[in-house]
Tab-separated table of N, CA and C in Angstrom:
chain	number	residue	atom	x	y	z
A	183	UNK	N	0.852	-1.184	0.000
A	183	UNK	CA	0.000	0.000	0.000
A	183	UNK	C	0.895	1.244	0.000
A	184	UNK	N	0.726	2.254	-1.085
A	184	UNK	CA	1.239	3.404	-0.949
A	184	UNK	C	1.012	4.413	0.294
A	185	UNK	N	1.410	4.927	1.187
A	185	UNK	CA	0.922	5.830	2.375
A	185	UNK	C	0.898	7.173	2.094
A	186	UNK	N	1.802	7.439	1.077
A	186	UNK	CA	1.983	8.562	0.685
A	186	UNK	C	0.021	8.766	-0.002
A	187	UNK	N	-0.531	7.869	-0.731
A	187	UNK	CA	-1.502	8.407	-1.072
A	187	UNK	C	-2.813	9.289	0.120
A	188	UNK	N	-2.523	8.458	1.183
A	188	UNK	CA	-3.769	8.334	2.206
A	188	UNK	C	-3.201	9.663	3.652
A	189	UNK	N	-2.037	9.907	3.084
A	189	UNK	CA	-1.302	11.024	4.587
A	189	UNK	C	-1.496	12.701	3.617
A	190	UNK	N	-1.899	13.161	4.372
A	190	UNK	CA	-2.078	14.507	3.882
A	190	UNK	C	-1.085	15.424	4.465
A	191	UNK	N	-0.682	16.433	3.900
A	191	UNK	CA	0.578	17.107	3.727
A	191	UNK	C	0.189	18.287	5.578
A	192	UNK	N	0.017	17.271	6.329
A	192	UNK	CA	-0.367	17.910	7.753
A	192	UNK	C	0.304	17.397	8.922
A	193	UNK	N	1.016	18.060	9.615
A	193	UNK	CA	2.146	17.841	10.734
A	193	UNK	C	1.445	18.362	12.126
A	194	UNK	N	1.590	17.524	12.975
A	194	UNK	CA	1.764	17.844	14.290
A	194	UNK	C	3.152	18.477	15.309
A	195	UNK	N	2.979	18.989	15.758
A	195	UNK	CA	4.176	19.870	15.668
A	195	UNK	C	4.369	19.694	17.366
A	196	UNK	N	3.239	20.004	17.860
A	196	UNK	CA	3.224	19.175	19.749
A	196	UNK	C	1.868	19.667	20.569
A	197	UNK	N	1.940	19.717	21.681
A	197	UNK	CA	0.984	20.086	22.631
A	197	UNK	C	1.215	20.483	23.964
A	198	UNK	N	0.728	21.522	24.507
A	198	UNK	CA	1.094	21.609	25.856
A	198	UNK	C	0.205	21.916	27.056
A	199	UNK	N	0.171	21.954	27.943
A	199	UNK	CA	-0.879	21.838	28.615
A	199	UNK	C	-1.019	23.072	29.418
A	200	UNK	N	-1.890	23.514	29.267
A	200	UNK	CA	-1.861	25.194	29.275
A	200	UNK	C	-2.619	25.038	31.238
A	201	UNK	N	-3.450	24.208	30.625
A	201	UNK	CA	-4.366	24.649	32.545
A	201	UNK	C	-4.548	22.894	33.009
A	202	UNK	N	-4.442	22.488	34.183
A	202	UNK	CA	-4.887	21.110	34.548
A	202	UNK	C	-5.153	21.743	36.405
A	203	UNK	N	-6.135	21.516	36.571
A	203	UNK	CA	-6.795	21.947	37.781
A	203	UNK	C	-7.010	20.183	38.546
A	204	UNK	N	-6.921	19.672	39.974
A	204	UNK	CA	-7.411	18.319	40.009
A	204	UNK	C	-7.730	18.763	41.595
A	205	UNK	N	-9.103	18.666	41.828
A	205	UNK	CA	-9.560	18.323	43.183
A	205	UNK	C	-10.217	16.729	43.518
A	206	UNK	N	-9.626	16.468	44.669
A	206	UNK	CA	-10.164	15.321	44.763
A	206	UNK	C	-10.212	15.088	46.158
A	207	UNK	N	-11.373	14.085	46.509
A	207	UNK	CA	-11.939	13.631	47.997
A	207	UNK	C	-11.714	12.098	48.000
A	208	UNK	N	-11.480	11.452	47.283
A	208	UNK	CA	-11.182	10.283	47.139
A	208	UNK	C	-10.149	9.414	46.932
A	209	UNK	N	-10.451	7.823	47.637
A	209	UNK	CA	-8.774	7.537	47.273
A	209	UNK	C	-9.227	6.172	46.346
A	210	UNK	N	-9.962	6.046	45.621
A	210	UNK	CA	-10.165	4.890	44.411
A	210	UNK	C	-11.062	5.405	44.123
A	211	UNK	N	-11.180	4.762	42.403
A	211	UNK	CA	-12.852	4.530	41.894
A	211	UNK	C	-13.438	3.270	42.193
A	212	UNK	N	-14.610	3.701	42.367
A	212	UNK	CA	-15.514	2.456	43.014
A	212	UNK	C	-16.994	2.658	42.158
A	213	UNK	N	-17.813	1.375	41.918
A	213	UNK	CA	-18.912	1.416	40.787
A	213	UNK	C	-19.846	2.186	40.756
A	214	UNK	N	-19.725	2.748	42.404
A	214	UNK	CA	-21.036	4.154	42.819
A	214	UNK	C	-20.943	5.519	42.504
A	215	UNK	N	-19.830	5.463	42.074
A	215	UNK	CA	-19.500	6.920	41.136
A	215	UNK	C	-20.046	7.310	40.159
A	216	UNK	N	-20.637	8.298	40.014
A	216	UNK	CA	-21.443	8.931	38.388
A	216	UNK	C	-19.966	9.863	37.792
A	217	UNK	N	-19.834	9.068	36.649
A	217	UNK	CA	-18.714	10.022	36.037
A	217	UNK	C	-19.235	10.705	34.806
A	218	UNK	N	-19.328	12.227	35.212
A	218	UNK	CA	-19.417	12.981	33.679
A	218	UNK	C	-18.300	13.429	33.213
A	219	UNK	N	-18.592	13.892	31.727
A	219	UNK	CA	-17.477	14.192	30.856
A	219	UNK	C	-18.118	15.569	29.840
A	220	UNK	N	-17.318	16.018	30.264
A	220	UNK	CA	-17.577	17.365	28.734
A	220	UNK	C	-16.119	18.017	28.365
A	221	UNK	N	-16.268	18.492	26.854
A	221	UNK	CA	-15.608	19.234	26.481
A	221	UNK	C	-15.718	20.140	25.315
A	222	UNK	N	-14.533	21.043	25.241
A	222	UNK	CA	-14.901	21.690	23.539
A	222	UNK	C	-13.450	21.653	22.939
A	223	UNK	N	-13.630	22.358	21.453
A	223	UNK	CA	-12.945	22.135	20.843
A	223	UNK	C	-12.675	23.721	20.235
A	224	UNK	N	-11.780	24.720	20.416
A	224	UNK	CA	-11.526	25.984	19.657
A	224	UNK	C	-10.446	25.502	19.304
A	225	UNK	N	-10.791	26.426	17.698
A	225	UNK	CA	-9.172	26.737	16.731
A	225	UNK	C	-9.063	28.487	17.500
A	226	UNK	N	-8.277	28.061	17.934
A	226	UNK	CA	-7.024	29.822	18.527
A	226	UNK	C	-6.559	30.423	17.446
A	227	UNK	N	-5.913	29.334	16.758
A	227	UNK	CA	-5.192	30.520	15.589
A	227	UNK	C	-5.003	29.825	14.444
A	228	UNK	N	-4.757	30.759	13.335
A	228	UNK	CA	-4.927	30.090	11.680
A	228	UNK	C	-3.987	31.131	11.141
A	229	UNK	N	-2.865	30.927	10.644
A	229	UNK	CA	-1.842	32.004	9.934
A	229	UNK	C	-1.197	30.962	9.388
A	230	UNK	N	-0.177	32.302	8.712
A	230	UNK	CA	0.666	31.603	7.467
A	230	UNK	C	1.814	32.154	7.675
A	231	UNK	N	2.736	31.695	7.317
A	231	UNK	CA	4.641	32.209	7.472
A	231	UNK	C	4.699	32.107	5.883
A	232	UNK	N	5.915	32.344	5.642
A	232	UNK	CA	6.617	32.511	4.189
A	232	UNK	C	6.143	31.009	3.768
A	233	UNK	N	6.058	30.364	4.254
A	233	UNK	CA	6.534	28.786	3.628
A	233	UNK	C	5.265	27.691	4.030
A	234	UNK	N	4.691	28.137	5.116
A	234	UNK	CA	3.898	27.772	6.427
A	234	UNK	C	2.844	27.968	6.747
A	235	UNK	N	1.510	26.839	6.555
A	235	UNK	CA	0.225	27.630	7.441
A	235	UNK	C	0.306	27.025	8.876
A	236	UNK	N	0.052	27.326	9.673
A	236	UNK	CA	0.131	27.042	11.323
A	236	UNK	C	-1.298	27.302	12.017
A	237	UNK	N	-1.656	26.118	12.914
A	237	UNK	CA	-2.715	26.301	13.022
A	237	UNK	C	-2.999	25.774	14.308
A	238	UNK	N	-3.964	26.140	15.398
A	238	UNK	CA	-3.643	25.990	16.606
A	238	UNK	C	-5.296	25.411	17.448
A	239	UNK	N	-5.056	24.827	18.295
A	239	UNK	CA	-6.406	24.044	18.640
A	239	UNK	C	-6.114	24.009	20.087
A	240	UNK	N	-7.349	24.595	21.074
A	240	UNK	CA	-6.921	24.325	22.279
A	240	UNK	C	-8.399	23.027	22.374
A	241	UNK	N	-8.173	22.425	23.579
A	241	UNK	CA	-9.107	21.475	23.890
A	241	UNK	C	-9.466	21.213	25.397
A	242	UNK	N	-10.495	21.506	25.305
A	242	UNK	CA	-11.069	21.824	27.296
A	242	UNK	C	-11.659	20.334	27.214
A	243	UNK	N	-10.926	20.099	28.205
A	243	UNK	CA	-11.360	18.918	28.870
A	243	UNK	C	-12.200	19.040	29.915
A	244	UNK	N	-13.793	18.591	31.014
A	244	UNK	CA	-13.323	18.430	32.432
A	244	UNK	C	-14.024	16.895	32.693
A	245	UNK	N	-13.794	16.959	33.491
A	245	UNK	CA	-14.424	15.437	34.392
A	245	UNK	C	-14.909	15.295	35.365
A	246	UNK	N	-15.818	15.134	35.515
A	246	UNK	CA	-16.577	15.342	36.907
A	246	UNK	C	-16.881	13.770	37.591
A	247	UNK	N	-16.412	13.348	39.301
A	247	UNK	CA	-16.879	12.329	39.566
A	247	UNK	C	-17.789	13.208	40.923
A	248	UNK	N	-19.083	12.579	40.817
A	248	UNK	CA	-20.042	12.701	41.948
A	248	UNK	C	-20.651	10.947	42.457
A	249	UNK	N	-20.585	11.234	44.329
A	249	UNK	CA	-21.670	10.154	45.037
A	249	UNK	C	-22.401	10.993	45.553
A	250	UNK	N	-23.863	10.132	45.387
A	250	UNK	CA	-24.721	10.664	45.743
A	250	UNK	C	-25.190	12.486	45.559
A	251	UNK	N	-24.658	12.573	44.098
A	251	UNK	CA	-25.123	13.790	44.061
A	251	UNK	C	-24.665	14.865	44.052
A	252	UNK	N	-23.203	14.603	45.009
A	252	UNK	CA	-21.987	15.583	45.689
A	252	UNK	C	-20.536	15.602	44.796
A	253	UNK	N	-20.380	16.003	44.470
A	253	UNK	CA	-18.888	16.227	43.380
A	253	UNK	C	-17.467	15.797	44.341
A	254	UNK	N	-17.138	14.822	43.984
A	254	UNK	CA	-15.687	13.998	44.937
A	254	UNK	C	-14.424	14.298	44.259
A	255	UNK	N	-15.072	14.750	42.975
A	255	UNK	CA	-13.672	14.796	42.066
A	255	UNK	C	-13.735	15.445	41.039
A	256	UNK	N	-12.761	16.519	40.181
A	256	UNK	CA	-12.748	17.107	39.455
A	256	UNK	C	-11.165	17.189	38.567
A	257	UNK	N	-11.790	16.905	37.002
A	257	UNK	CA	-9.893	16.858	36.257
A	257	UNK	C	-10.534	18.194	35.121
A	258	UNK	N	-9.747	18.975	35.344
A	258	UNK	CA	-9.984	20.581	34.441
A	258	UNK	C	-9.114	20.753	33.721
A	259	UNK	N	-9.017	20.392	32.654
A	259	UNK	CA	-7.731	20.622	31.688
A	259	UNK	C	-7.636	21.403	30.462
A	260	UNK	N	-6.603	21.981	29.790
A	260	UNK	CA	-7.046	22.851	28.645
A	260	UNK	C	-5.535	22.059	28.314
A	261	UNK	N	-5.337	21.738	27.110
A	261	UNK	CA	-3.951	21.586	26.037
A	261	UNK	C	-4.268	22.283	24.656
A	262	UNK	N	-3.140	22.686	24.227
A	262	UNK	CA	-3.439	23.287	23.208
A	262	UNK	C	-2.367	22.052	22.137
A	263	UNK	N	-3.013	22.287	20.982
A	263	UNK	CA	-1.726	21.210	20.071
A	263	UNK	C	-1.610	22.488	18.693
A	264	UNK	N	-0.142	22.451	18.219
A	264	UNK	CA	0.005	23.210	16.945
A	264	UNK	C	0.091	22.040	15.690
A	265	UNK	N	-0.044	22.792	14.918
A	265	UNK	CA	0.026	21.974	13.391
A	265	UNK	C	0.142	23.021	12.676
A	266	UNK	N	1.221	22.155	10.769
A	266	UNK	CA	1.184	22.932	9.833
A	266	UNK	C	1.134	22.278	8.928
A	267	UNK	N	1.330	22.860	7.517
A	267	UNK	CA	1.361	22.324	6.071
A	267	UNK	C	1.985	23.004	5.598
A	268	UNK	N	2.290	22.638	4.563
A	268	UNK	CA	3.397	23.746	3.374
A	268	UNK	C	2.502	24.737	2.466
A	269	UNK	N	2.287	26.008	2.249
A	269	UNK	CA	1.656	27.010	2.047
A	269	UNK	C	1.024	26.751	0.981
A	270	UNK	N	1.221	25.279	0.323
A	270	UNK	CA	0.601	24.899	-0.943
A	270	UNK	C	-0.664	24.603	-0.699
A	271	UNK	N	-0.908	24.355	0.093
A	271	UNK	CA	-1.967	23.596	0.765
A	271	UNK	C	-3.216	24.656	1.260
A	272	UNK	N	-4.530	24.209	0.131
A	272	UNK	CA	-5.308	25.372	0.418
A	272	UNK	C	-5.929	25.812	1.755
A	273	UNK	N	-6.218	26.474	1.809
A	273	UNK	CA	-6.298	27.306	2.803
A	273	UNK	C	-8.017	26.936	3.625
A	274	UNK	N	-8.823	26.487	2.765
A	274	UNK	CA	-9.710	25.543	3.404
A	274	UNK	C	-9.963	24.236	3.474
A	275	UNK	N	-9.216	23.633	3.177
A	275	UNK	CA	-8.641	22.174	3.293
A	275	UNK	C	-7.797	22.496	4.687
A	276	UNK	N	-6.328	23.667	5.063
A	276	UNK	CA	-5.971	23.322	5.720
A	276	UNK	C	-6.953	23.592	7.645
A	277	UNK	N	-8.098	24.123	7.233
A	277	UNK	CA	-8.703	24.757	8.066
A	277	UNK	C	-9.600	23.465	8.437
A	278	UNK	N	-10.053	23.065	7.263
A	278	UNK	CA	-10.717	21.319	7.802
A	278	UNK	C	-9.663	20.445	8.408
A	279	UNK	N	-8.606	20.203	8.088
A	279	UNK	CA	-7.467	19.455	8.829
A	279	UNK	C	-6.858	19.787	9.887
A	280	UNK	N	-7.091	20.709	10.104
A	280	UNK	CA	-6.795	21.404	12.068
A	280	UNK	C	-8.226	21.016	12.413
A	281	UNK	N	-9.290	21.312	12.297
A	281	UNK	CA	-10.772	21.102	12.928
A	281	UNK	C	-10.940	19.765	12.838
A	282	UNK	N	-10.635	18.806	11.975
A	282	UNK	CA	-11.170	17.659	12.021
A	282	UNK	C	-9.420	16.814	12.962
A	283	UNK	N	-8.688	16.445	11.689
A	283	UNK	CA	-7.505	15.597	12.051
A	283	UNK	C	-7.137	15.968	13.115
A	284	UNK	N	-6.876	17.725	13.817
A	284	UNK	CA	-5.754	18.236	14.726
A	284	UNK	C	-6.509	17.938	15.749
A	285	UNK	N	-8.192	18.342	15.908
A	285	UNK	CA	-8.897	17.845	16.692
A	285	UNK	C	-8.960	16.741	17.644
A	286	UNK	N	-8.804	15.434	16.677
A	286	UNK	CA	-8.834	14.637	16.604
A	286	UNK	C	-7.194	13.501	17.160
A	287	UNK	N	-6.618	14.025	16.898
A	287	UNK	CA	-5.109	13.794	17.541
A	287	UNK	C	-4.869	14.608	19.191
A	288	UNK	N	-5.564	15.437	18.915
A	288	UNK	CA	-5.500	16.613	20.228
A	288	UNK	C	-5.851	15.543	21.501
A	289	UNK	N	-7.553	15.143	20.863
A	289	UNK	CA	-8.105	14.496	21.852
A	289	UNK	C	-7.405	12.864	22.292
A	290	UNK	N	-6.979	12.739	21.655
A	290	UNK	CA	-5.950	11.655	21.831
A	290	UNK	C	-4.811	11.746	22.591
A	291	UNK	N	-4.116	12.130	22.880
A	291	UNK	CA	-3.286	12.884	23.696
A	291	UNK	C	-3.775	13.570	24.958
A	292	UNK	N	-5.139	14.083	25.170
A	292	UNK	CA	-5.665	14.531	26.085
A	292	UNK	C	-6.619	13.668	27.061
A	293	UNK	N	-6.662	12.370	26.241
A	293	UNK	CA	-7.477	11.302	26.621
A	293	UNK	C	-6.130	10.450	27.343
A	294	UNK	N	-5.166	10.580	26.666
A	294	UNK	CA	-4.105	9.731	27.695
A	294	UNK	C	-3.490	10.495	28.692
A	295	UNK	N	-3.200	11.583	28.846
A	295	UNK	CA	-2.886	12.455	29.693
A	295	UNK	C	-4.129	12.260	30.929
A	296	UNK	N	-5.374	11.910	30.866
A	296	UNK	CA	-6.194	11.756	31.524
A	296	UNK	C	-6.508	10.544	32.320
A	297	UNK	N	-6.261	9.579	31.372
A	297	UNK	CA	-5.990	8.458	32.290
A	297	UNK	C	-4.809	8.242	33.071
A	298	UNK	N	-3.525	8.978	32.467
A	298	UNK	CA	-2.125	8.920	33.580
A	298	UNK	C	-2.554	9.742	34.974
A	299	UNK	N	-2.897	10.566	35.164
A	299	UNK	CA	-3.094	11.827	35.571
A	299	UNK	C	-4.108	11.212	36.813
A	300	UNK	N	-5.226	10.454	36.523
A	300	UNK	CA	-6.388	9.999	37.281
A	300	UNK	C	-5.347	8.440	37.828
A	301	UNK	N	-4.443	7.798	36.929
A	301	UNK	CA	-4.075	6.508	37.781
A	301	UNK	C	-3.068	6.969	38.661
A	302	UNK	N	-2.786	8.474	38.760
A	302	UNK	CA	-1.494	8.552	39.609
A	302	UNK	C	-2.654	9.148	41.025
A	303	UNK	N	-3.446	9.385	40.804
A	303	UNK	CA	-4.372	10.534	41.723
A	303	UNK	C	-5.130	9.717	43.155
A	304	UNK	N	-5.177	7.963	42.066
A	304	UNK	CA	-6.203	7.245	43.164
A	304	UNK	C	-5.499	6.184	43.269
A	305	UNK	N	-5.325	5.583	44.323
A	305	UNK	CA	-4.997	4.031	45.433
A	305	UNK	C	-4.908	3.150	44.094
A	306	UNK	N	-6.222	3.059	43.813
A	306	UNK	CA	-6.836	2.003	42.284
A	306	UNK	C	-7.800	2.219	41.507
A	307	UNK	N	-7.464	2.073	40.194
A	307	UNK	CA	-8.361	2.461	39.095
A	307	UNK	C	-7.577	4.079	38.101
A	308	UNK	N	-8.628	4.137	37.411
A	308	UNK	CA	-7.899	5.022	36.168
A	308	UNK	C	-8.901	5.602	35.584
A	309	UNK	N	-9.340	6.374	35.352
A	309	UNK	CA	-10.366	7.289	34.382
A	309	UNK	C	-10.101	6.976	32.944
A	310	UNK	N	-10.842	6.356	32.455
A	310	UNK	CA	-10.771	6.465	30.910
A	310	UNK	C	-11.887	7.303	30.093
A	311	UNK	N	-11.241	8.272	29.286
A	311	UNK	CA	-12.272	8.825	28.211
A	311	UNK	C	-13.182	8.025	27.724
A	312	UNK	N	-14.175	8.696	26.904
A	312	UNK	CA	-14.804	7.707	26.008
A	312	UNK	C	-14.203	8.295	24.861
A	313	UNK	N	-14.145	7.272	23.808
A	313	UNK	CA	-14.068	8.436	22.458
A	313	UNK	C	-14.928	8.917	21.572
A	314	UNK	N	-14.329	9.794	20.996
A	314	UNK	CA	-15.450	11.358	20.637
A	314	UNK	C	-15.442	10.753	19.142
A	315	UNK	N	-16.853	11.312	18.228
A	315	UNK	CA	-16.853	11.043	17.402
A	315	UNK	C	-16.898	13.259	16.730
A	316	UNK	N	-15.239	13.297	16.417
A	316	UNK	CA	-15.549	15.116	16.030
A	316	UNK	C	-16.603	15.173	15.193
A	317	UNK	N	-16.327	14.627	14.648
A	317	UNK	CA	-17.707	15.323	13.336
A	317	UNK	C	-19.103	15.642	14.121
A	318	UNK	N	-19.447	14.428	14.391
A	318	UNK	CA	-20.720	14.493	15.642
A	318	UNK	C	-20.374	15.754	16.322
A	319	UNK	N	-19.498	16.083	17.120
A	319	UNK	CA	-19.054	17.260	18.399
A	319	UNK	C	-19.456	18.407	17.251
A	320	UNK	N	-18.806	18.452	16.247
A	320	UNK	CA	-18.669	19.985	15.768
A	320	UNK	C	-20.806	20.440	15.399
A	321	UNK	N	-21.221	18.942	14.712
A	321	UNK	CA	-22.597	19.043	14.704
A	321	UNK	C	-23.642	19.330	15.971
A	322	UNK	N	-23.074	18.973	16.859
A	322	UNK	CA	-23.596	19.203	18.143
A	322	UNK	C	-23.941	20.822	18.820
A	323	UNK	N	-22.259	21.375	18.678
A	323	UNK	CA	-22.005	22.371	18.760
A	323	UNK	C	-22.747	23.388	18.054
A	324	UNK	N	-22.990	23.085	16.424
A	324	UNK	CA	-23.475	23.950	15.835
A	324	UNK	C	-24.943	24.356	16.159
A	325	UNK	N	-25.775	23.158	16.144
A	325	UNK	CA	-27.069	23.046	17.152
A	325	UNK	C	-27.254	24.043	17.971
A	326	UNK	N	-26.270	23.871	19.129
A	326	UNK	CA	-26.831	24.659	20.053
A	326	UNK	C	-25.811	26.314	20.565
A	327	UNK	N	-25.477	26.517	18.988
A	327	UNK	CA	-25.133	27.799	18.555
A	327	UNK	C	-26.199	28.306	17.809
């Protein structure tokens, strides 16, 4: 299989973790926990260099564990990830490939950062994401814009 056909001219460049907030009352997860999850997805920035479009995605994470009602635990996170392409690369193509792909890698990285983060926090057990379907998120979003 050629790879070159199926990889699009789009780089990840890194991520960093701008905010991670963690309160917690607990020392494991246990099955009586209600765990919610929300997040969003902003593009920060969209420019071009001589050579370069660069394009920037932050991603709010939080996590909420409640018993009985009462909030025991909280993971608040923001990472941002950069990406580019070579200036050949149109300019709304590269705007779908930060929103969809960068998105999409972001949350990946922010989903493991989340489970390290939660297995270092408790006695036993680990928070796992669910995974996001972006396309769905961005449709969601638009809804209730």
């Amino acid at each position: 299989m050629n790879f070159n056909c199926i990889v699009p001219n789009f780089n990840f460049l890194g991520t960093s973790v701008l905010k991670l907030e963690v309160q917690n009352s607990i020392s494991s997860l246990t099955d009586d926990l209600t765990r919610k999850f929300g997040m969003d997805i902003i593009i920060s920035e969209l420019s071009k260099e001589e050579q370069t479009r660069i394009g920037k995605v932050l991603l709010k994470i939080l996590v909420e564990l409640e018993r009985d009602g009462k909030n025991v635990c909280t993971i608040d996170m923001i990472l941002e990830g950069a990406f580019s392409s070579p200036i050949s690369v149109d300019e709304e193509k590269f705007t779908s490939l930060v929103m969809i792909n960068g998105a999409s890698a972001l949350f990946s990285v922010g989903r493991a950062k989340v489970e390290s983060i939660s297995s270092l926090v408790f006695t036993s057990g680990k928070l796992v994401l669910p995974f996001v379907n972006i396309y769905d998120f961005y449709k969601q979003k638009e809804k209730e814009e």
